[in-house]
Tab-separated table of C-alpha atoms and ligand atoms in Angstrom:
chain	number	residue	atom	x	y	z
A	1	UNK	CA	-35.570	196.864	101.157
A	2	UNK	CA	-37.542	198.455	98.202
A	3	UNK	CA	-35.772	200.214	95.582
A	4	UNK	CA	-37.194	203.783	95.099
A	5	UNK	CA	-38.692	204.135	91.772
A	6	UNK	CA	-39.289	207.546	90.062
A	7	UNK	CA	-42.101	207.804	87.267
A	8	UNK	CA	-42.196	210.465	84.364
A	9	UNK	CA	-45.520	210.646	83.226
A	10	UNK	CA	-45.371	212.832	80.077
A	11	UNK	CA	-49.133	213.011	79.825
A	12	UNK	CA	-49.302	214.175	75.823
A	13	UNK	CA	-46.504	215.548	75.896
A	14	UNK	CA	-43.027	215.289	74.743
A	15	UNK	CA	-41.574	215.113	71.277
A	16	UNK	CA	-39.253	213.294	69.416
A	17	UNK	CA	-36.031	215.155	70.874
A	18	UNK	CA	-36.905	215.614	74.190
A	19	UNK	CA	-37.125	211.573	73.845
A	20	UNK	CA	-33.408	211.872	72.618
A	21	UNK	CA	-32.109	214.560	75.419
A	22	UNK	CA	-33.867	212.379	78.072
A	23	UNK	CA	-31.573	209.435	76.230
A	24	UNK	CA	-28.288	211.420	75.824
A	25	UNK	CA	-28.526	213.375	79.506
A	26	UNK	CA	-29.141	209.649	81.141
A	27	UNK	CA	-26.574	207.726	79.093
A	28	UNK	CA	-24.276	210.125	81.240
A	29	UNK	CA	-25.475	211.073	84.329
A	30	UNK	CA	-24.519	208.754	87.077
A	31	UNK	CA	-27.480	208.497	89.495
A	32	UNK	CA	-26.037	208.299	93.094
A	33	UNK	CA	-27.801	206.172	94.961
A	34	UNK	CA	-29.828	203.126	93.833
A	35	UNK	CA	-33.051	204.232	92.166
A	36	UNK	CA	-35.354	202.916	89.479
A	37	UNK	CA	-36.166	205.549	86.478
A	38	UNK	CA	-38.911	204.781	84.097
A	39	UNK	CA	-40.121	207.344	81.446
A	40	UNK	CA	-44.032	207.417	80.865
A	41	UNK	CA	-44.343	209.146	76.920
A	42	UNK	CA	-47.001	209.170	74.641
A	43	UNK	CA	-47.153	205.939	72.448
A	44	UNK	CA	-45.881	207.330	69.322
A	45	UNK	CA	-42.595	207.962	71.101
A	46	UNK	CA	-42.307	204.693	72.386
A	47	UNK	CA	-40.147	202.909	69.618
A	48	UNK	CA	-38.018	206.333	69.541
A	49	UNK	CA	-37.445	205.729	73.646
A	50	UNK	CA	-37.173	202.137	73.388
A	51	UNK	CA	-33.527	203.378	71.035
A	52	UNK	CA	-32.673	206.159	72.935
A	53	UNK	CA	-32.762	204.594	76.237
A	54	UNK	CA	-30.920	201.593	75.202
A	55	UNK	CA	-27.204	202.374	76.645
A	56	UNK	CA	-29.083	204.089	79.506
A	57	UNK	CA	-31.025	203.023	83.024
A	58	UNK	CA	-34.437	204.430	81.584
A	59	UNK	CA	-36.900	201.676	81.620
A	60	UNK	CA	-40.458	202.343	79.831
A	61	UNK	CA	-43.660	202.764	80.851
A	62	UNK	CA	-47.129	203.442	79.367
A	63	UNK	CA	-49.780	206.470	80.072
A	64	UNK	CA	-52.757	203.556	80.000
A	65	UNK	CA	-53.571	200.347	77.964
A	66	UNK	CA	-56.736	198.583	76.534
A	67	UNK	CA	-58.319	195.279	78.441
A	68	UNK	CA	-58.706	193.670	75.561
A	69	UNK	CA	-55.426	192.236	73.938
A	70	UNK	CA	-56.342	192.793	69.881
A	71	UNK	CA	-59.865	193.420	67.703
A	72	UNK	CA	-61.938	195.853	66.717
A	73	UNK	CA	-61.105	198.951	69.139
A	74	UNK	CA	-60.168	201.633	67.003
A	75	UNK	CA	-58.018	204.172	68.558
A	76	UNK	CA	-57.057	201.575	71.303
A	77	UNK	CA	-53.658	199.886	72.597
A	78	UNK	CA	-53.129	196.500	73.983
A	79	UNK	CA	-50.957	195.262	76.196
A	80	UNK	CA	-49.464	193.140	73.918
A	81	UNK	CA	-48.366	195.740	71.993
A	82	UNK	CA	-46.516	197.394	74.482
A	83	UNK	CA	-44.865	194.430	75.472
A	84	UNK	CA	-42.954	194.764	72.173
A	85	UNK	CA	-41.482	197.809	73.036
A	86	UNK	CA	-40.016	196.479	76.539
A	87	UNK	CA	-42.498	198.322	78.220
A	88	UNK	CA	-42.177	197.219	81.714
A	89	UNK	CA	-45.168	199.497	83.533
A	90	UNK	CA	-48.589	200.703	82.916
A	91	UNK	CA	-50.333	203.564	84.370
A	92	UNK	CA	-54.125	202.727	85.587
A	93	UNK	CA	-56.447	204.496	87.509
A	94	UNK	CA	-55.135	208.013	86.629
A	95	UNK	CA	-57.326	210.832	87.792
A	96	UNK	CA	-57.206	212.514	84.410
A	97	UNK	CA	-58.893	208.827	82.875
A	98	UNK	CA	-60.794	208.698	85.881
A	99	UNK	CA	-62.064	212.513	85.275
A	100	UNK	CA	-61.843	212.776	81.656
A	101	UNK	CA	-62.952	209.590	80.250
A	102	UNK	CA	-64.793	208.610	83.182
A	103	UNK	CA	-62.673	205.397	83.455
A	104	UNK	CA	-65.066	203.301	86.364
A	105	UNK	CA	-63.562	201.003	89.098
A	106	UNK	CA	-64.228	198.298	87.081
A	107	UNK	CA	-62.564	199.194	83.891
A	108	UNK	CA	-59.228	200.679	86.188
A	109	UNK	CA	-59.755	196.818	87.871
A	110	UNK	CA	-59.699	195.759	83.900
A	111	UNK	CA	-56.724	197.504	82.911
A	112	UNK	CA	-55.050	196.625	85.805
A	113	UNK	CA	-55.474	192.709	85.368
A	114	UNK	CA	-54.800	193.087	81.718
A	115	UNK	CA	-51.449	194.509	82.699
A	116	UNK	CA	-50.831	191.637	85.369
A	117	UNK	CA	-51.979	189.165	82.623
A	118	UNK	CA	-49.167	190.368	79.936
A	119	UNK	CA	-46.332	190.692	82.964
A	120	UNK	CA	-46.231	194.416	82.509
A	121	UNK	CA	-46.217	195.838	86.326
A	122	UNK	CA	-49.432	198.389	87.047
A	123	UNK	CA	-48.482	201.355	88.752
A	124	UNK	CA	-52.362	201.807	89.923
A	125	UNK	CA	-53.429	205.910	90.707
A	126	UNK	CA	-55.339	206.566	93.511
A	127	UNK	CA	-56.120	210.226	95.262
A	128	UNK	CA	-58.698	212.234	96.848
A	129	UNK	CA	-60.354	215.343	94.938
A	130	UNK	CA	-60.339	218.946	97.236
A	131	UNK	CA	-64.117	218.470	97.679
A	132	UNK	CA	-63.668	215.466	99.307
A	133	UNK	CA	-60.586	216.027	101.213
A	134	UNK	CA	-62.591	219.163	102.597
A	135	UNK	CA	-64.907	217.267	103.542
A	136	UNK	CA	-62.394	214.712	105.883
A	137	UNK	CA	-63.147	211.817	103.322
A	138	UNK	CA	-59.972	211.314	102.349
A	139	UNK	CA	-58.985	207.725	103.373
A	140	UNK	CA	-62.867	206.708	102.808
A	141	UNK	CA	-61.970	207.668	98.843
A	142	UNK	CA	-58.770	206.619	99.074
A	143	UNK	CA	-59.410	203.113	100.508
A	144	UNK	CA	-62.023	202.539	98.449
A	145	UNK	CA	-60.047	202.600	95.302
A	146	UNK	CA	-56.874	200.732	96.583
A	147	UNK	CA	-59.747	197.982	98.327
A	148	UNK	CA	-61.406	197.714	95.310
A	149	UNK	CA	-58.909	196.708	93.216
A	150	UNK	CA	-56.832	194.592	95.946
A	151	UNK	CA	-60.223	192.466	97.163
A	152	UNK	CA	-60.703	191.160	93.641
A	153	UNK	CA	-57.059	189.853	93.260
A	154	UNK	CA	-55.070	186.561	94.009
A	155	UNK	CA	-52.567	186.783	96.496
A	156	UNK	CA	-49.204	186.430	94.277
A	157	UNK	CA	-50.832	189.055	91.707
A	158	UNK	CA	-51.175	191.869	94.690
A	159	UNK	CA	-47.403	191.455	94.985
A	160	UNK	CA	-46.586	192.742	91.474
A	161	UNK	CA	-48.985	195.957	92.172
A	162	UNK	CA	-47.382	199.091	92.715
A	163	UNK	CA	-49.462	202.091	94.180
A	164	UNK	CA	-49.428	205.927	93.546
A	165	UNK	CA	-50.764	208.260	95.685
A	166	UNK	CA	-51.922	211.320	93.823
A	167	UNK	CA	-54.440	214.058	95.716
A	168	UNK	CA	-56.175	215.458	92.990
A	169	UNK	CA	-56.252	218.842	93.782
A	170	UNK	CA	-52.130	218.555	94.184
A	171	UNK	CA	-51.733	217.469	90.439
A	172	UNK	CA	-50.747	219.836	87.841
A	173	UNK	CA	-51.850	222.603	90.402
A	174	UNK	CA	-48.147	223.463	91.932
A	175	UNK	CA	-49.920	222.837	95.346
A	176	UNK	CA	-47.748	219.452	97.089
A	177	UNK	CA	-49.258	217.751	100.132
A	178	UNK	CA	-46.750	218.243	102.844
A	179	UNK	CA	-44.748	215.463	103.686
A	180	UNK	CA	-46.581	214.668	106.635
A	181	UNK	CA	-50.600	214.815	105.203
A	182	UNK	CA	-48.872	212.573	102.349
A	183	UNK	CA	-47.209	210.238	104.460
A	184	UNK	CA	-50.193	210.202	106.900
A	185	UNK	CA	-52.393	208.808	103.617
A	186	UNK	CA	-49.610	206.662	102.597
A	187	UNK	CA	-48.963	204.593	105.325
A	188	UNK	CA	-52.827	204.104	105.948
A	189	UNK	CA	-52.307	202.233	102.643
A	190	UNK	CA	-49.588	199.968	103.331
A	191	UNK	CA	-51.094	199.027	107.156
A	192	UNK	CA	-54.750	198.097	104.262
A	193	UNK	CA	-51.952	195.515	102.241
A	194	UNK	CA	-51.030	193.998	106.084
A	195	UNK	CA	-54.967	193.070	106.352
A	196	UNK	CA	-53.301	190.912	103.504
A	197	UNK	CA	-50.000	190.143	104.833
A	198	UNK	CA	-47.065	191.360	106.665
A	199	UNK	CA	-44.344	190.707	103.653
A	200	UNK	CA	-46.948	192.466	101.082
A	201	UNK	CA	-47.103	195.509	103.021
A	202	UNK	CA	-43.598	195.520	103.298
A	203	UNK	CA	-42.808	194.573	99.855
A	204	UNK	CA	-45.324	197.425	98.254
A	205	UNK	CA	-43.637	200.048	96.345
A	206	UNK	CA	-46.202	203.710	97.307
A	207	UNK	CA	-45.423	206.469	94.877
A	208	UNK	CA	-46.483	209.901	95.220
A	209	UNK	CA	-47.707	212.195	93.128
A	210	UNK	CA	-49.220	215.852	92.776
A	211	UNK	CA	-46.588	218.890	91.896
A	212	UNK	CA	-43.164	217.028	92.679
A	213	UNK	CA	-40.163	218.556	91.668
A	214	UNK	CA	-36.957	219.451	92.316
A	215	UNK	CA	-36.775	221.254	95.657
A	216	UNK	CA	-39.672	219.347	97.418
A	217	UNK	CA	-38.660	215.911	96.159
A	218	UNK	CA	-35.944	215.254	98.762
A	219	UNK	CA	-38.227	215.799	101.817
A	220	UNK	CA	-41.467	213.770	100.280
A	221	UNK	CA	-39.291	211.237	99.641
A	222	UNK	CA	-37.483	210.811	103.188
A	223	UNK	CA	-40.804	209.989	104.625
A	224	UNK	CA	-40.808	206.307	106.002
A	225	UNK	CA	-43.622	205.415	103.058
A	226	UNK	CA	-42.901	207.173	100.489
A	227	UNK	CA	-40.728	204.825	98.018
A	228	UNK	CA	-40.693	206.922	95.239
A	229	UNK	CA	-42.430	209.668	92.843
A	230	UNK	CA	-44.601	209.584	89.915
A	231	UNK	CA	-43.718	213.366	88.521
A	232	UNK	CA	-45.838	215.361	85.490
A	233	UNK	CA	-44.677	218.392	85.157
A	234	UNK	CA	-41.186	218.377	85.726
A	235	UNK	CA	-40.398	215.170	84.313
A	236	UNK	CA	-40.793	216.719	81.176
A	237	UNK	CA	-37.138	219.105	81.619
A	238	UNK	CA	-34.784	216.828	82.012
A	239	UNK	CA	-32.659	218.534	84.298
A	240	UNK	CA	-34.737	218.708	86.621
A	241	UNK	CA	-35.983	214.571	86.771
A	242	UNK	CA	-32.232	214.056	86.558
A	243	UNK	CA	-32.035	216.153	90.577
A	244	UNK	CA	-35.338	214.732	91.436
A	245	UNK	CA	-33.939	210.868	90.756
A	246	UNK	CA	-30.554	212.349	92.991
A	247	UNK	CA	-32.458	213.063	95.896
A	248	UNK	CA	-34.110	209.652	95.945
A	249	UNK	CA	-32.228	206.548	97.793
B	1	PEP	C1	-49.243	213.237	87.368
B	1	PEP	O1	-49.695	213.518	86.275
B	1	PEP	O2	-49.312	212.057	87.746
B	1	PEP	C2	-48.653	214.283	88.193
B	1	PEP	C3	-48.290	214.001	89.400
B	1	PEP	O3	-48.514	215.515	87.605
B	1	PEP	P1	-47.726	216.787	88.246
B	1	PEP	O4	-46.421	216.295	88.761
B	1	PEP	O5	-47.595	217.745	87.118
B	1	PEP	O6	-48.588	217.299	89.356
């Protein structure tokens, strides 16, 4: 049984009190069925959500992290470091590092082991542009990047790797696959982890991503491999994570 686990990335985004509204509306909202939550904020907020989410279920993650753990990287974050603020995940392979800072294969592979290496679990991105769904390449890109990274691990370390599926073109744009062209992608994935094993592909928490939010959430997420969300845009109102986490379970 996997336990459904919604993602707030914040992107930079966020401020101090949204940190503390996330922290008072979670302290008392009972979520109904058994979900994971994990808030995604910029690093400065991090000690400020580390307090605030202290009496509640939040649990922390971080928007990237640096290979290296400590040295001469100005402007850079280790994983280390996050580790002292109970950080428990760490986004790699986002399209907007992939597109932006033209993070490579190798240095999402990096970031990833890095995370594995400090026990902070990677929630690796993967996702087709529109170009190249257009062009039927979807699960060519999309295997790629999830093969890529899997191939070059040790058994026991793919276990502790959890996988978003984000289309591109569905990010930020208000435009959600449909439940079945995101299910479709998503359960090519977890048949890849059985080349692996059985009990991996079973075991692998798939996220998607792209434009979730309250009134599509519930149908994404009663598809057979969806086990969860990583949300941008609306995970920054907080009423409207708190219906997206309801309608998870
Ligand atoms: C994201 O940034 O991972 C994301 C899915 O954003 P949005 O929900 O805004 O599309």
């Amino acid at each position: 049984m996997r336990t459904p686990l919604l993602a707030g990335n914040w992107k930079m985004n966020g401020s101090t009190d949204l940190v503390e509204a996330f922290g008072r509306t979670f302290a008392e909202t009972k979520l109904t069925k058994e979900v994971e939550v994990a808030i995604f904020p910029p690093f400065p907020y991090l000690e400020s959500a580390r307090r605030a989410f202290d009496s509640t279920p939040l649990r922390l993650g971080a928007q990237t992290l640096n290979p290296i753990h400590f040295g001469a990287h100005t402007g850079e974050v280790s994983g280390q470091m996050l580790c002292e603020f109970r950080v428990r995940y760490a986004l790699v392979g986002h399209s907007e590092r992939r597109q932006l800072y033209r993070e490579s294969d190798d240095q999402v592979f990096d970031r990833l082991l890095a995370a594995l290496t400090v026990g902070l679990t990677p929630v690796l991105c993967v996702g087709e542009t529109l170009e190249e769904r257009d062009a039927g390449r979807t699960m060519e890109v999309v295997m790629r990047q999830v093969g890529f990274v899997m191939s070059r691990l040790e058994p026991e370390q793919r276990t502790q790797v959890v996988i978003a599926y984000e289309p591109v073109w569905a990010i930020g744009t208000g435009r959600t696959a449909t439940p079945e062209q995101a299910q479709g992608v998503m359960a090519a994935i977890r048949d890849y982890q059985a080349s692996y094993s059985q009990e991996l592909a079973e075991a692998l928490r798939l996220l998607y991503g792209g434009s979730m939010n309250a009134d599509n959430a519930a149908e994404l997420l009663a598809q057979p491999d969806i086990d969860g969300g990583l949300v941008g845009g609306a995970s920054l109102k907080v009423d409207d994570f708190v219906a997206i986490c309801q309608s998870a379970g």
